[in-house]
């Protein structure tokens, strides 16, 4: 399933980049600035995602196990009137799931903000560079528009 989306997106990005290079290779080199940005994003967030996702998975497994034990022993819990204690035993794992989920969302939100800002800054650099090239007559306004439209696709 991952390759079904990855391969077409990769081919589309490579073809889009090839079109941008054919339009104006110096301006296309600015687009290559995305590579270090993506390398920084990967280096900074990949391990965080992995750790937080693993913590969330383990917390969910503990909650599922505790709930399964409670359901299995539900008749005994009711017979002995231990409903409050049983509910208390689920509270800890449920809180752990909630905390790990919030931490995972925090990392995801930080990653989203960083990637959004990086792409917007890169788009701004492309627009500024394209405008300067257009002013000096080295590219047409249509080429700048093509770059502005093509950068977010990559």
Steps between C-alpha positions, in 0.01 A plus 500: 500500500784743573663442163169557321513864609877546519592394148244714312574801723874457446462470125271805496751702705793400278307586183389833647859580593615404149246741351615776735865434403407520133330835561789659690780301657643776726160552660459123524818485706320704764250215522789267585522699826212281615731200533694630803175620655348153463820343634478725806133414544574128477794520739306706748162328499538137387631369831249709697215356295629148545541532879164671557317260270653201679406645840144553378481146364622351828257711703212387279608138539502535880155659496366228271647232727354657813159537337511140378581376851215707641251364248617146566453538875193724484270249675745458787546875529123546528454212743756644741396864442842610377379720213673812635833319537468353150424842355802639687720237339392625157558866587882472501533337157235735356693802628823359354333463159372857517842638601685308230246608240538866598880468477470341155267779387746760633785353292273476197386861540858621535599307188203643309584856600868456410425346161234763422739783587785343302288461189364854530850645539618300199200623300584855601861454386378359167260792452769753592762335279252463216394862532861616482564283195178627339595861567837442331327329207657159560168318549141569411226564753342172387814313603487660845133400530591145398765488772264641761246232407760224474690547826219388736443190285856382556 
